[in-house]
Short mmCIF file of C-alpha atoms and ligand atoms in Angstrom, two decimals:
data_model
loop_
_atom_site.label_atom_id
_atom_site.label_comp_id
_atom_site.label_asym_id
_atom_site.label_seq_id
_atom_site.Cartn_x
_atom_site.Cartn_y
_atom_site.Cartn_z
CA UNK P 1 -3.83 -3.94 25.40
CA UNK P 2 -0.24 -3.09 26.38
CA UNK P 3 2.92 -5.26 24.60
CA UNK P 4 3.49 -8.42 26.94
CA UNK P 5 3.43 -11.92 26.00
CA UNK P 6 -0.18 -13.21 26.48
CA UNK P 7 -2.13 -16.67 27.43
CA UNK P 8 -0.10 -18.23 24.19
CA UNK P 9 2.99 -17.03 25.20
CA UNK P 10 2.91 -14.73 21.89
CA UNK P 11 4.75 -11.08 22.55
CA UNK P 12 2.04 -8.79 21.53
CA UNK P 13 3.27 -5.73 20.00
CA UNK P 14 1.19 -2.36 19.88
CA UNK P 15 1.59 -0.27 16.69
CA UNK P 16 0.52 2.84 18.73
CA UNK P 17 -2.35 5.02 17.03
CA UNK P 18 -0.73 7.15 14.06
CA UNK P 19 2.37 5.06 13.91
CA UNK P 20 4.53 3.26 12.31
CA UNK P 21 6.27 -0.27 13.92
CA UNK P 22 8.52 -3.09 11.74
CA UNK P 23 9.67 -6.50 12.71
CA UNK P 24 11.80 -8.79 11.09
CA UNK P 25 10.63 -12.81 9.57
CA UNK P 26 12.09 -15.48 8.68
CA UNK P 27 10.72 -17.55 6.04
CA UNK P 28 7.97 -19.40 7.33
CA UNK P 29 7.25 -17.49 10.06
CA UNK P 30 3.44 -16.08 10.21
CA UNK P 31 2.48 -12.41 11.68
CA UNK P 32 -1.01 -11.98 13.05
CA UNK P 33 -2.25 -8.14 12.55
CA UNK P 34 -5.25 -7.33 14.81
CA UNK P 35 -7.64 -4.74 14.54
CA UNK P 36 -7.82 -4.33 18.18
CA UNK P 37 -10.74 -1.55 18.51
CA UNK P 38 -12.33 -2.63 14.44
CA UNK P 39 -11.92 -0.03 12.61
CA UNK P 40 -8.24 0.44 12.06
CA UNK P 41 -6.53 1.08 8.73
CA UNK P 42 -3.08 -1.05 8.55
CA UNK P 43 -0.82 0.11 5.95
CA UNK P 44 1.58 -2.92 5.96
CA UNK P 45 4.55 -3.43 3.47
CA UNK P 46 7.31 -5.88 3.01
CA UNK P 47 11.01 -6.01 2.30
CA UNK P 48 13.50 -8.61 1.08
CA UNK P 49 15.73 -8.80 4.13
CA UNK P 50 18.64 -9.59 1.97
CA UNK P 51 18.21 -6.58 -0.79
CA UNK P 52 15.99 -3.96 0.70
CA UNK P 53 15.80 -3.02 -3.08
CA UNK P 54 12.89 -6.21 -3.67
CA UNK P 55 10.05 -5.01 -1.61
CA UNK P 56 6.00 -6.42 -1.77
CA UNK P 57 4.44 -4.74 -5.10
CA UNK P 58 0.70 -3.83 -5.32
CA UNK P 59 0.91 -3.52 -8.85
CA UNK P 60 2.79 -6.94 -9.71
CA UNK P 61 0.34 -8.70 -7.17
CA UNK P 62 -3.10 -7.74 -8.73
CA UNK P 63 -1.69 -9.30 -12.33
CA UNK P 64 -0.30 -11.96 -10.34
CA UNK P 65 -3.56 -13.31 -8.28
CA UNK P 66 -5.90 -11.85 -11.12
CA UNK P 67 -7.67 -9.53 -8.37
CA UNK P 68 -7.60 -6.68 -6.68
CA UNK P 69 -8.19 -7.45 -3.17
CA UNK P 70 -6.04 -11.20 -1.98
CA UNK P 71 -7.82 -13.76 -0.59
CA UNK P 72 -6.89 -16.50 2.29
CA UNK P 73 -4.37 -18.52 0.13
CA UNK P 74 -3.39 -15.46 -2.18
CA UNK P 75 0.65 -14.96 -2.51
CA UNK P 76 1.97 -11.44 -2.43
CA UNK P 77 4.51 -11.20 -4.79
CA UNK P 78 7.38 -8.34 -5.03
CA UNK P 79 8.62 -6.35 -7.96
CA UNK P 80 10.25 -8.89 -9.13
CA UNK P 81 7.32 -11.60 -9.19
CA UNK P 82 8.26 -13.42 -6.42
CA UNK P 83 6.10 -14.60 -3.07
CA UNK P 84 7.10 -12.61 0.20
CA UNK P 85 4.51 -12.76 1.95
CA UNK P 86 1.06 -15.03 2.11
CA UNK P 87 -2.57 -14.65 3.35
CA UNK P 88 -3.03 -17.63 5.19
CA UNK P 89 -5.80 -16.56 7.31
CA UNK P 90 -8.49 -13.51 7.77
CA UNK P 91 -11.11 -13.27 10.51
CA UNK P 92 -12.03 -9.87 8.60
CA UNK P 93 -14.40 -10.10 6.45
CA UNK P 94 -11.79 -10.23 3.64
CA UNK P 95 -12.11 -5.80 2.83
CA UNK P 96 -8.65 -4.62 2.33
CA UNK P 97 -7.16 -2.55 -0.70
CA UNK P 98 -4.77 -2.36 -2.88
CA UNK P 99 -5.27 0.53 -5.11
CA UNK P 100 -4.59 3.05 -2.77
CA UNK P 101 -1.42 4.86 -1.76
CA UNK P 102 0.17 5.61 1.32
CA UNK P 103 -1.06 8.98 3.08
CA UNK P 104 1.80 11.22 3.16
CA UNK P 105 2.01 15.21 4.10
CA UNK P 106 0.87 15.99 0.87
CA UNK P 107 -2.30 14.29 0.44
CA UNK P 108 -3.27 16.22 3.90
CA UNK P 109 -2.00 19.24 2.32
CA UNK P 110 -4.35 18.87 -0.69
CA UNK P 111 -7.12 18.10 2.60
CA UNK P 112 -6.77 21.15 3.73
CA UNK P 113 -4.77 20.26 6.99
CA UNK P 114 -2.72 24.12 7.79
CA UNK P 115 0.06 22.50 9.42
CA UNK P 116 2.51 18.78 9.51
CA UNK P 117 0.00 16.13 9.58
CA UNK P 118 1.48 12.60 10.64
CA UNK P 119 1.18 10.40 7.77
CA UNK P 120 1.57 6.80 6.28
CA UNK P 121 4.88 7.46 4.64
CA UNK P 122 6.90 9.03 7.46
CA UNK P 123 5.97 6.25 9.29
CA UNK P 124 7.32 3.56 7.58
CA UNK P 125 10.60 5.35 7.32
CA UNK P 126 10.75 5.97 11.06
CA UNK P 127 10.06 2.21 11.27
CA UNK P 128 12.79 0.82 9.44
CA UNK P 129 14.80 3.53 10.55
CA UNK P 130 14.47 1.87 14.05
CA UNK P 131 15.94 -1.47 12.63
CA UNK P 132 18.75 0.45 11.10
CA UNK P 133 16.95 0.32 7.54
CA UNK P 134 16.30 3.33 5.20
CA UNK P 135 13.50 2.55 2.28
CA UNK P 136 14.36 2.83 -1.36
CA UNK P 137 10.71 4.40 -1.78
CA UNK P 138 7.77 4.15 -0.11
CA UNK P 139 5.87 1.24 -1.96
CA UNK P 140 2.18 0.76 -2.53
CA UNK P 141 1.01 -0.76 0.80
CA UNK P 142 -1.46 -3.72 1.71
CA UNK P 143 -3.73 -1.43 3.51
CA UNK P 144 -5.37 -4.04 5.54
CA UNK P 145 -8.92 -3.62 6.86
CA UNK P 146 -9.15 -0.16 4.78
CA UNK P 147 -12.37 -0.54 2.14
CA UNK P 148 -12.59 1.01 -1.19
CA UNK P 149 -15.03 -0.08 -2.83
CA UNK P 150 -15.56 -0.06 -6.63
CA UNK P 151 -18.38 1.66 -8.03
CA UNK P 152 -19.52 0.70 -11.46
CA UNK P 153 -16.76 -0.82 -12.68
CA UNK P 154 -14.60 2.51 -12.82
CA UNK P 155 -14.76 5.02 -9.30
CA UNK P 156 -13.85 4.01 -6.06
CA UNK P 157 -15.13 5.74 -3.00
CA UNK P 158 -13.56 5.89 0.73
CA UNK P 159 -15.77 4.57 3.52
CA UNK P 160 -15.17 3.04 7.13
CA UNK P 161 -14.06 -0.49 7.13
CA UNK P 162 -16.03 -3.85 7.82
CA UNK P 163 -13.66 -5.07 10.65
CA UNK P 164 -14.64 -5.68 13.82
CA UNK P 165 -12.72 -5.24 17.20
CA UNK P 166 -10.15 -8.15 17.58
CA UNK P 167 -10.83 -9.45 14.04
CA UNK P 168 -7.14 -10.08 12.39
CA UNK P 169 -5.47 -11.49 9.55
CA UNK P 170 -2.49 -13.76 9.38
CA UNK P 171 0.93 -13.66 6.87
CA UNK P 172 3.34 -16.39 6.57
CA UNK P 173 6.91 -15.26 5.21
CA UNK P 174 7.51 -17.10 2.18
CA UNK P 175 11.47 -15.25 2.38
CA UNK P 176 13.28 -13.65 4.97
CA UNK P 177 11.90 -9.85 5.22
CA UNK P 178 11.31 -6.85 7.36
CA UNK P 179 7.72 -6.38 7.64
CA UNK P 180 6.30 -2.67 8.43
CA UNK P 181 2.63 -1.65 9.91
CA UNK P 182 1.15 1.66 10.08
CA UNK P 183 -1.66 2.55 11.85
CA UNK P 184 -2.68 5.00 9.53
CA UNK P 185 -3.52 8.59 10.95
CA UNK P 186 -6.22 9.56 8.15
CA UNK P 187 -8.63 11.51 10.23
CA UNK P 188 -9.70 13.96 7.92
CA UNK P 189 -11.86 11.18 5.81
CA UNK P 190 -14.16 8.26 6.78
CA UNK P 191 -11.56 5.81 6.23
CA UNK P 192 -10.54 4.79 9.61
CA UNK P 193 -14.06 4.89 10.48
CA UNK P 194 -17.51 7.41 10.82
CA UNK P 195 -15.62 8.78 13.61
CA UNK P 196 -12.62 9.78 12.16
CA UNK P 197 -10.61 8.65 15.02
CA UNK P 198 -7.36 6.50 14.28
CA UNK P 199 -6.72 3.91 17.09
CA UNK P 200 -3.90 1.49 17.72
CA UNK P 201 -3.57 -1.86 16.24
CA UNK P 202 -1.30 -4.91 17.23
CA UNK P 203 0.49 -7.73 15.79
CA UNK P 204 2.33 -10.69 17.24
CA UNK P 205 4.67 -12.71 15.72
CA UNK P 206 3.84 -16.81 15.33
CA UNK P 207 6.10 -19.68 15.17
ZN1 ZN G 301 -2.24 6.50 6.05
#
C-alpha cells in the first residue's frame, strides 16, 4: 500500500517499517492509524502545536481515565491535564499500552544487539525534525496495538499483539498538535509479533 489518496479521497501515508513519520492537526481533525499487515507496534505521541513544551502524558492519562489501557471515548490528556487527543474509534480489539517506554539504542544495547539498532526514540526526533520541530524529551508513547499484559496484579510480560491486518484506530484532535508514529523496530522480542519482523503501518488524515 503505497501513499496516494484512495477510494475516499483520503491521502494515505506509509510510516515505512522501522520509522518514524509526524503530521500536523487541527483541533477536530481525526487521524486513522492502520495496522496494515496486523501485527505492528505504533509508538504514537502528541504535541501542543503552540508550546511544543505540553506534549500527551502516559502518566497524567492513566490517573486521568482511571485505567491503564483508553478505551473508545477515553481523552488523552497532556502534562498539564488537558485533552489532546481522543479515542473515538478502534477496530482493534482495544490491546494497546501505556506502561511501556519508547525503545531507544540502549534498551537494544542491554538486548544484546553489537552494533546501532534503529529505535523508537530516534525516530520521533527525525520526525519532527522533518517539520522543523526538535522534542523537549522523548515522552511516554501510546504504543498502539503493542500488548502487555498484566500478570497477577504486579508483572507484565511482552507478547505479539491481537491486531489484525487492516484493523485501525481513530484520534480526534481536541487542540492543535503535531502528531508522531513510529513503527517500532523491536525485533529482538515478540512484541511486533512471533516473527519478530517489524512491518510498515499507515495513517490518513480525516476531515
Ligand atoms: Zn520501539
Amino acid at each position: 500500500m503505497a501513499a496516494g489518496p484512495n477510494a475516499k479521497g483520503l491521502t494515505m501515508i506509509e510510516i515505512p517499517a522501522r520509522c518514524g513519520k509526524a503530521t500536523r492537526l487541527g483541533a477536530g481533525q481525526c487521524v486513522r492509524v492502520i495496522n496494515t499487515f496486523g501485527q505492528q507496534v505504533v509508538d504514537t505521541w502528541a504535541f501542543n502545536a503552540a508550546d511544543i513544551g505540553e506534549f500527551m502524558s502516559m502518566e497524567h492519562t492513566r490517573i486521568a481515565i482511571e485505567r491503564i489501557i483508553p478505551q473508545v471515548g477515553d481523552a488523552l490528556v497532556t502534562n498539564r491535564r488537558r485533552p489532546i487527543l481522543r479515542l473515538i474509534d478502534d477496530t482493534s480489539g482495544g490491546i494497546h499500552d501505556t506502561l511501556v517506554a519508547a525503545c531507544d539504542r540502549w534498551r537494544y544495547e542491554l538486548l544484546g544487539c553489537p552494533t546501532y539498532h534503529a529505535n523508537c526514540t530516534d525516530n520521533l526526533a527525525a520526525a519532527l525534525g522533518e517539520m522543523g520541530v526538535a522534542p523537549p524529551e522523548t515522552p511516554a508513547p501510546l504504543n498502539l496495538f503493542m500488548n502487555i499484559p498484566v500478570i497477577d496484579g504486579n508483572r507484565i510480560a511482552v507478547v505479539p499483539p491481537i491486531s489484525t491486518p487492516g484493523s485501525y484506530v481513530t484520534l480526534r484532535a481536541e487542540m492543535d498538535c503535531l502528531v508522531a508514529f513510529s513503527a517500532c523496530p523491536q525485533d529482538m522480542v515478540p512484541i511486533n509479533g512471533a516473527a519478530m519482523t517489524p512491518t510498515a503501518a499507515h495513517f490518513e488524515v480525516l476531515g
